[in-house]
Amino acid sequence: QVQLKESGPGLVQPSQTLSLTCTVSGFSLTSYSVHWVRQHSGKSLEWMGRMWSDGDTSYNSAFTSRLSISRDTSKSQVFLKMNSLQTEDTGTYYCAREASGGLPGDWGQGVMVTVSS
Amino acid sequence: DIQMTQSPPSLSASLGDKVTITCQASQNINKYIAWYQQKPGKAPGLLIHYTSTLVSGIPSRFSGSGSGRDYSFSISNVESEDIASYYCLQYDNSPTFGSGTKLEIK
């Protein structure tokens, strides 16, 4: 069945770079796109960007200058890198496979990231 | 970017009630709106896409409607398992979520 699992450091220092990995199974990254979405504690959801099945990327304009999404299809992994982290970047980060229509459908369990010194 | 104004922020209902949540987009989103349910400590789950299309396996007591800028999501015959937060998402353009509605049982 379709599974996605986020992994990465739970704690990142301010001004440093966040690196997260989304490892998928049950589908091919060359057939489905993968979204990244984050959620501040108790707050709403924020779409960050998308790795398309053809390898192209789209980003939320709020993150464009500091966000990068890439992939390794041989390992079924999608990567998120975001630099210049601030305390406001603390939250839970999710990856999600596209559903019919392209929107986020099947989600991973999320990984909590705290930005603190 | 398209802004999604979701209301109310919270809702208290009795079991068996019908509840309705609305989302208004800052521009026409051509029915490209979805609704998600999120229970505490869990990832969101997709309930409805393209305004009113129910995801397979989702009970028919969940429904959606709307057009243009204005959309609504309803739960009829609220059950205890429906306690959750609900979010709208527009995906006509760069996706944006509503601010969420927390459903509680009276």
PDB file of C-alpha atoms in Angstrom:
ATOM      1  CA  GLN A   1       0.000   0.000   0.000  1.00  0.00           C
ATOM      2  CA  VAL A   2       0.976   3.651  -0.331  1.00  0.00           C
ATOM      3  CA  GLN A   3       3.235   4.837   2.454  1.00  0.00           C
ATOM      4  CA  LEU A   4       5.230   7.997   3.051  1.00  0.00           C
ATOM      5  CA  LYS A   5       7.557   8.609   5.960  1.00  0.00           C
ATOM      6  CA  GLU A   6       9.315  11.831   6.854  1.00  0.00           C
ATOM      7  CA  SER A   7      12.629  11.839   8.652  1.00  0.00           C
ATOM      8  CA  GLY A   8      15.088  14.455   9.801  1.00  0.00           C
ATOM      9  CA  PRO A   9      16.545  16.209  12.821  1.00  0.00           C
ATOM     10  CA  GLY A  10      14.118  17.145  15.547  1.00  0.00           C
ATOM     11  CA  LEU A  11      16.141  20.184  16.570  1.00  0.00           C
ATOM     12  CA  VAL A  12      17.778  22.777  14.360  1.00  0.00           C
ATOM     13  CA  GLN A  13      19.637  25.884  15.439  1.00  0.00           C
ATOM     14  CA  PRO A  14      18.495  29.309  14.239  1.00  0.00           C
ATOM     15  CA  SER A  15      20.070  30.427  10.955  1.00  0.00           C
ATOM     16  CA  GLN A  16      20.941  26.815  10.090  1.00  0.00           C
ATOM     17  CA  THR A  17      19.602  24.637   7.277  1.00  0.00           C
ATOM     18  CA  LEU A  18      16.808  22.105   7.654  1.00  0.00           C
ATOM     19  CA  SER A  19      17.134  18.876   5.713  1.00  0.00           C
ATOM     20  CA  LEU A  20      14.208  16.459   5.603  1.00  0.00           C
ATOM     21  CA  THR A  21      13.693  13.225   3.701  1.00  0.00           C
ATOM     22  CA  CYS A  22      10.398  11.718   2.575  1.00  0.00           C
ATOM     23  CA  THR A  23      10.775   8.010   1.847  1.00  0.00           C
ATOM     24  CA  VAL A  24       7.903   6.551  -0.123  1.00  0.00           C
ATOM     25  CA  SER A  25       6.700   3.061  -0.959  1.00  0.00           C
ATOM     26  CA  GLY A  26       3.813   1.594  -2.891  1.00  0.00           C
ATOM     27  CA  PHE A  27       4.146   3.998  -5.823  1.00  0.00           C
ATOM     28  CA  SER A  28       6.739   5.491  -8.136  1.00  0.00           C
ATOM     29  CA  LEU A  29       7.986   9.060  -7.893  1.00  0.00           C
ATOM     30  CA  THR A  30       8.017   9.133 -11.704  1.00  0.00           C
ATOM     31  CA  SER A  31       4.248   8.581 -11.739  1.00  0.00           C
ATOM     32  CA  TYR A  32       3.062  10.746  -8.833  1.00  0.00           C
ATOM     33  CA  SER A  33       4.075  14.117  -7.481  1.00  0.00           C
ATOM     34  CA  VAL A  34       4.851  14.700  -3.805  1.00  0.00           C
ATOM     35  CA  HIS A  35       3.932  17.784  -1.802  1.00  0.00           C
ATOM     36  CA  TRP A  36       5.514  19.241   1.315  1.00  0.00           C
ATOM     37  CA  VAL A  37       3.168  20.883   3.835  1.00  0.00           C
ATOM     38  CA  ARG A  38       3.961  22.237   7.262  1.00  0.00           C
ATOM     39  CA  GLN A  39       1.885  23.016  10.329  1.00  0.00           C
ATOM     40  CA  HIS A  40       2.766  25.261  13.225  1.00  0.00           C
ATOM     41  CA  SER A  41       1.680  23.795  16.554  1.00  0.00           C
ATOM     42  CA  GLY A  42      -2.086  24.043  16.843  1.00  0.00           C
ATOM     43  CA  LYS A  43      -2.258  26.204  13.770  1.00  0.00           C
ATOM     44  CA  SER A  44      -3.281  25.889  10.170  1.00  0.00           C
ATOM     45  CA  LEU A  45      -1.532  24.134   7.335  1.00  0.00           C
ATOM     46  CA  GLU A  46       0.859  25.785   4.900  1.00  0.00           C
ATOM     47  CA  TRP A  47       1.705  24.366   1.492  1.00  0.00           C
ATOM     48  CA  MET A  48       5.420  24.637   0.868  1.00  0.00           C
ATOM     49  CA  GLY A  49       6.120  23.087  -2.491  1.00  0.00           C
ATOM     50  CA  ARG A  50       5.864  20.132  -4.816  1.00  0.00           C
ATOM     51  CA  MET A  51       8.106  17.708  -6.656  1.00  0.00           C
ATOM     52  CA  TRP A  52       6.332  16.823  -9.866  1.00  0.00           C
ATOM     53  CA  SER A  53       6.528  13.364 -11.389  1.00  0.00           C
ATOM     54  CA  ASP A  54       8.633  14.723 -14.266  1.00  0.00           C
ATOM     55  CA  GLY A  55      11.191  16.154 -11.851  1.00  0.00           C
ATOM     56  CA  ASP A  56      10.013  19.742 -12.039  1.00  0.00           C
ATOM     57  CA  THR A  57       9.381  21.695  -8.858  1.00  0.00           C
ATOM     58  CA  SER A  58       6.903  24.338  -7.662  1.00  0.00           C
ATOM     59  CA  TYR A  59       7.254  26.467  -4.568  1.00  0.00           C
ATOM     60  CA  ASN A  60       5.132  28.663  -2.361  1.00  0.00           C
ATOM     61  CA  SER A  61       6.329  32.191  -3.083  1.00  0.00           C
ATOM     62  CA  ALA A  62       6.700  32.736   0.662  1.00  0.00           C
ATOM     63  CA  PHE A  63       9.598  30.235   0.657  1.00  0.00           C
ATOM     64  CA  THR A  64      11.071  30.547  -2.835  1.00  0.00           C
ATOM     65  CA  SER A  65      14.312  32.178  -1.838  1.00  0.00           C
ATOM     66  CA  ARG A  66      15.257  29.630   0.839  1.00  0.00           C
ATOM     67  CA  LEU A  67      13.505  26.368  -0.084  1.00  0.00           C
ATOM     68  CA  SER A  68      14.725  23.590  -2.334  1.00  0.00           C
ATOM     69  CA  ILE A  69      13.019  20.290  -3.136  1.00  0.00           C
ATOM     70  CA  SER A  70      14.832  17.465  -4.888  1.00  0.00           C
ATOM     71  CA  ARG A  71      14.555  13.694  -5.258  1.00  0.00           C
ATOM     72  CA  ASP A  72      16.388  10.428  -5.763  1.00  0.00           C
ATOM     73  CA  THR A  73      14.065   8.164  -7.712  1.00  0.00           C
ATOM     74  CA  SER A  74      16.341   5.147  -7.254  1.00  0.00           C
ATOM     75  CA  LYS A  75      15.860   5.413  -3.504  1.00  0.00           C
ATOM     76  CA  SER A  76      12.213   6.546  -3.677  1.00  0.00           C
ATOM     77  CA  GLN A  77      13.079   9.630  -1.694  1.00  0.00           C
ATOM     78  CA  VAL A  78      12.112  13.281  -1.898  1.00  0.00           C
ATOM     79  CA  PHE A  79      14.186  15.858  -0.075  1.00  0.00           C
ATOM     80  CA  LEU A  80      13.374  19.233   1.422  1.00  0.00           C
ATOM     81  CA  LYS A  81      16.096  21.736   2.227  1.00  0.00           C
ATOM     82  CA  MET A  82      15.332  25.097   3.753  1.00  0.00           C
ATOM     83  CA  ASN A  83      17.960  27.550   4.891  1.00  0.00           C
ATOM     84  CA  SER A  84      18.062  30.521   7.254  1.00  0.00           C
ATOM     85  CA  LEU A  85      15.770  28.857   9.735  1.00  0.00           C
ATOM     86  CA  GLN A  86      14.069  30.975  12.381  1.00  0.00           C
ATOM     87  CA  THR A  87      11.984  30.065  15.433  1.00  0.00           C
ATOM     88  CA  GLU A  88       8.853  30.680  13.336  1.00  0.00           C
ATOM     89  CA  ASP A  89       9.823  27.620  11.260  1.00  0.00           C
ATOM     90  CA  THR A  90       9.129  25.374  14.227  1.00  0.00           C
ATOM     91  CA  GLY A  91       6.338  22.936  13.407  1.00  0.00           C
ATOM     92  CA  THR A  92       5.393  19.592  11.953  1.00  0.00           C
ATOM     93  CA  TYR A  93       6.457  18.919   8.389  1.00  0.00           C
ATOM     94  CA  TYR A  94       4.496  16.517   6.208  1.00  0.00           C
ATOM     95  CA  CYS A  95       5.009  15.022   2.790  1.00  0.00           C
ATOM     96  CA  ALA A  96       1.981  13.869   0.824  1.00  0.00           C
ATOM     97  CA  ARG A  97       1.381  12.053  -2.439  1.00  0.00           C
ATOM     98  CA  GLU A  98      -0.862  13.706  -4.957  1.00  0.00           C
ATOM     99  CA  ALA A  99      -4.455  12.554  -5.215  1.00  0.00           C
ATOM    100  CA  SER A 100      -6.727  12.752  -8.228  1.00  0.00           C
ATOM    101  CA  GLY A 101      -6.607  16.368  -9.339  1.00  0.00           C
ATOM    102  CA  GLY A 102      -3.079  16.877  -8.034  1.00  0.00           C
ATOM    103  CA  LEU A 103      -3.843  18.002  -4.519  1.00  0.00           C
ATOM    104  CA  PRO A 104      -2.215  16.377  -1.451  1.00  0.00           C
ATOM    105  CA  GLY A 105      -3.878  12.998  -0.934  1.00  0.00           C
ATOM    106  CA  ASP A 106      -2.046  10.358   1.097  1.00  0.00           C
ATOM    107  CA  TRP A 107       0.031  11.907   3.868  1.00  0.00           C
ATOM    108  CA  GLY A 108       2.998  10.760   5.912  1.00  0.00           C
ATOM    109  CA  GLN A 109       2.851  10.831   9.704  1.00  0.00           C
ATOM    110  CA  GLY A 110       4.837  14.060   9.843  1.00  0.00           C
ATOM    111  CA  VAL A 111       8.094  14.986  11.535  1.00  0.00           C
ATOM    112  CA  MET A 112       8.293  17.592  14.258  1.00  0.00           C
ATOM    113  CA  VAL A 113      11.031  20.185  13.887  1.00  0.00           C
ATOM    114  CA  THR A 114      12.016  22.657  16.608  1.00  0.00           C
ATOM    115  CA  VAL A 115      14.167  25.643  15.784  1.00  0.00           C
ATOM    116  CA  SER A 116      15.969  26.672  18.939  1.00  0.00           C
ATOM    117  CA  SER A 117      19.432  27.388  20.244  1.00  0.00           C
TER     118      SER A 117
ATOM    119  CA  ASP B   1      -1.725  34.318  -3.820  1.00  0.00           C
ATOM    120  CA  ILE B   2      -5.327  33.248  -3.227  1.00  0.00           C
ATOM    121  CA  GLN B   3      -6.521  33.735   0.356  1.00  0.00           C
ATOM    122  CA  MET B   4      -9.063  31.351   1.890  1.00  0.00           C
ATOM    123  CA  THR B   5     -11.303  32.743   4.633  1.00  0.00           C
ATOM    124  CA  GLN B   6     -12.727  29.857   6.644  1.00  0.00           C
ATOM    125  CA  SER B   7     -15.437  30.134   9.290  1.00  0.00           C
ATOM    126  CA  PRO B   8     -16.302  29.531  12.003  1.00  0.00           C
ATOM    127  CA  PRO B   9     -13.024  28.907  13.866  1.00  0.00           C
ATOM    128  CA  SER B  10     -14.839  26.529  16.186  1.00  0.00           C
ATOM    129  CA  LEU B  11     -18.125  24.736  16.311  1.00  0.00           C
ATOM    130  CA  SER B  12     -19.984  22.940  19.082  1.00  0.00           C
ATOM    131  CA  ALA B  13     -22.634  20.447  18.039  1.00  0.00           C
ATOM    132  CA  SER B  14     -24.779  17.737  19.549  1.00  0.00           C
ATOM    133  CA  LEU B  15     -24.679  14.206  18.243  1.00  0.00           C
ATOM    134  CA  GLY B  16     -27.040  13.947  15.284  1.00  0.00           C
ATOM    135  CA  ASP B  17     -26.805  17.651  14.397  1.00  0.00           C
ATOM    136  CA  LYS B  18     -25.946  19.018  10.987  1.00  0.00           C
ATOM    137  CA  VAL B  19     -22.999  21.404  10.891  1.00  0.00           C
ATOM    138  CA  THR B  20     -21.723  23.604   8.084  1.00  0.00           C
ATOM    139  CA  ILE B  21     -18.322  25.201   7.526  1.00  0.00           C
ATOM    140  CA  THR B  22     -17.702  27.824   4.873  1.00  0.00           C
ATOM    141  CA  CYS B  23     -14.675  28.943   2.916  1.00  0.00           C
ATOM    142  CA  GLN B  24     -14.520  32.039   0.784  1.00  0.00           C
ATOM    143  CA  ALA B  25     -11.715  32.481  -1.701  1.00  0.00           C
ATOM    144  CA  SER B  26     -10.236  35.856  -2.581  1.00  0.00           C
ATOM    145  CA  GLN B  27     -10.976  35.064  -6.243  1.00  0.00           C
ATOM    146  CA  ASN B  28     -12.802  32.506  -8.336  1.00  0.00           C
ATOM    147  CA  ILE B  29     -11.217  29.076  -7.765  1.00  0.00           C
ATOM    148  CA  ASN B  30     -13.292  27.199 -10.359  1.00  0.00           C
ATOM    149  CA  LYS B  31     -14.517  24.586  -7.855  1.00  0.00           C
ATOM    150  CA  TYR B  32     -10.965  23.452  -7.078  1.00  0.00           C
ATOM    151  CA  ILE B  33     -11.513  23.134  -3.372  1.00  0.00           C
ATOM    152  CA  ALA B  34     -10.926  20.175  -1.090  1.00  0.00           C
ATOM    153  CA  TRP B  35     -11.769  19.449   2.521  1.00  0.00           C
ATOM    154  CA  TYR B  36      -9.577  17.655   5.045  1.00  0.00           C
ATOM    155  CA  GLN B  37     -10.187  16.210   8.491  1.00  0.00           C
ATOM    156  CA  GLN B  38      -7.402  16.232  11.069  1.00  0.00           C
ATOM    157  CA  LYS B  39      -7.613  14.464  14.408  1.00  0.00           C
ATOM    158  CA  PRO B  40      -5.214  15.393  17.236  1.00  0.00           C
ATOM    159  CA  GLY B  41      -1.716  14.077  16.679  1.00  0.00           C
ATOM    160  CA  LYS B  42      -2.549  12.763  13.212  1.00  0.00           C
ATOM    161  CA  ALA B  43      -1.943  13.867   9.661  1.00  0.00           C
ATOM    162  CA  PRO B  44      -4.830  15.400   7.720  1.00  0.00           C
ATOM    163  CA  GLY B  45      -7.050  13.035   5.744  1.00  0.00           C
ATOM    164  CA  LEU B  46      -8.691  13.989   2.464  1.00  0.00           C
ATOM    165  CA  LEU B  47     -12.486  13.828   2.565  1.00  0.00           C
ATOM    166  CA  ILE B  48     -13.741  15.722  -0.484  1.00  0.00           C
ATOM    167  CA  HIS B  49     -12.148  17.127  -3.634  1.00  0.00           C
ATOM    168  CA  TYR B  50     -13.372  19.223  -6.555  1.00  0.00           C
ATOM    169  CA  THR B  51     -16.018  20.821  -4.327  1.00  0.00           C
ATOM    170  CA  SER B  52     -18.261  17.812  -3.840  1.00  0.00           C
ATOM    171  CA  THR B  53     -16.538  14.566  -4.868  1.00  0.00           C
ATOM    172  CA  LEU B  54     -16.300  12.244  -1.887  1.00  0.00           C
ATOM    173  CA  VAL B  55     -13.114  10.245  -1.504  1.00  0.00           C
ATOM    174  CA  SER B  56     -13.711   6.490  -1.626  1.00  0.00           C
ATOM    175  CA  GLY B  57     -14.715   5.146   1.772  1.00  0.00           C
ATOM    176  CA  ILE B  58     -15.835   8.477   3.210  1.00  0.00           C
ATOM    177  CA  PRO B  59     -19.365   8.327   4.661  1.00  0.00           C
ATOM    178  CA  SER B  60     -22.111  10.088   2.738  1.00  0.00           C
ATOM    179  CA  ARG B  61     -22.954  12.253   5.749  1.00  0.00           C
ATOM    180  CA  PHE B  62     -20.033  14.416   4.576  1.00  0.00           C
ATOM    181  CA  SER B  63     -20.831  16.731   1.662  1.00  0.00           C
ATOM    182  CA  GLY B  64     -19.573  19.808  -0.106  1.00  0.00           C
ATOM    183  CA  SER B  65     -20.993  22.437  -2.424  1.00  0.00           C
ATOM    184  CA  GLY B  66     -20.311  25.829  -3.908  1.00  0.00           C
ATOM    185  CA  SER B  67     -18.958  27.692  -6.884  1.00  0.00           C
ATOM    186  CA  GLY B  68     -17.015  30.787  -7.782  1.00  0.00           C
ATOM    187  CA  ARG B  69     -15.588  32.164  -4.547  1.00  0.00           C
ATOM    188  CA  ASP B  70     -17.988  30.632  -2.013  1.00  0.00           C
ATOM    189  CA  TYR B  71     -17.951  27.048  -0.772  1.00  0.00           C
ATOM    190  CA  SER B  72     -19.381  25.044   2.076  1.00  0.00           C
ATOM    191  CA  PHE B  73     -18.776  21.706   3.762  1.00  0.00           C
ATOM    192  CA  SER B  74     -21.405  19.935   5.833  1.00  0.00           C
ATOM    193  CA  ILE B  75     -21.622  16.993   8.166  1.00  0.00           C
ATOM    194  CA  SER B  76     -25.109  15.668   8.711  1.00  0.00           C
ATOM    195  CA  ASN B  77     -25.889  13.437  11.707  1.00  0.00           C
ATOM    196  CA  VAL B  78     -22.671  14.351  13.515  1.00  0.00           C
ATOM    197  CA  GLU B  79     -21.071  11.365  15.238  1.00  0.00           C
ATOM    198  CA  SER B  80     -18.539  11.302  18.079  1.00  0.00           C
ATOM    199  CA  GLU B  81     -15.823  10.128  15.664  1.00  0.00           C
ATOM    200  CA  ASP B  82     -16.233  13.400  13.758  1.00  0.00           C
ATOM    201  CA  ILE B  83     -14.496  15.338  16.556  1.00  0.00           C
ATOM    202  CA  ALA B  84     -11.592  16.891  14.675  1.00  0.00           C
ATOM    203  CA  SER B  85     -10.381  20.006  12.935  1.00  0.00           C
ATOM    204  CA  TYR B  86     -11.442  20.604   9.351  1.00  0.00           C
ATOM    205  CA  TYR B  87      -9.545  22.545   6.705  1.00  0.00           C
ATOM    206  CA  CYS B  88     -10.392  23.713   3.220  1.00  0.00           C
ATOM    207  CA  LEU B  89      -7.739  23.837   0.512  1.00  0.00           C
ATOM    208  CA  GLN B  90      -7.910  25.642  -2.803  1.00  0.00           C
ATOM    209  CA  TYR B  91      -5.813  24.080  -5.531  1.00  0.00           C
ATOM    210  CA  ASP B  92      -6.839  26.160  -8.526  1.00  0.00           C
ATOM    211  CA  ASN B  93      -3.595  28.044  -8.116  1.00  0.00           C
ATOM    212  CA  SER B  94      -0.604  27.702  -5.780  1.00  0.00           C
ATOM    213  CA  PRO B  95      -2.387  25.778  -2.991  1.00  0.00           C
ATOM    214  CA  THR B  96      -3.572  27.598   0.102  1.00  0.00           C
ATOM    215  CA  PHE B  97      -5.414  26.284   3.140  1.00  0.00           C
ATOM    216  CA  GLY B  98      -8.134  27.859   5.219  1.00  0.00           C
ATOM    217  CA  SER B  99      -7.443  28.596   8.874  1.00  0.00           C
ATOM    218  CA  GLY B 100      -9.367  25.578  10.125  1.00  0.00           C
ATOM    219  CA  THR B 101     -12.512  24.804  12.125  1.00  0.00           C
ATOM    220  CA  LYS B 102     -12.416  22.814  15.343  1.00  0.00           C
ATOM    221  CA  LEU B 103     -15.508  20.678  15.853  1.00  0.00           C
ATOM    222  CA  GLU B 104     -16.451  19.771  19.408  1.00  0.00           C
ATOM    223  CA  ILE B 105     -19.365  17.794  20.760  1.00  0.00           C
ATOM    224  CA  LYS B 106     -21.673  19.478  23.276  1.00  0.00           C
TER     225      LYS B 106
END
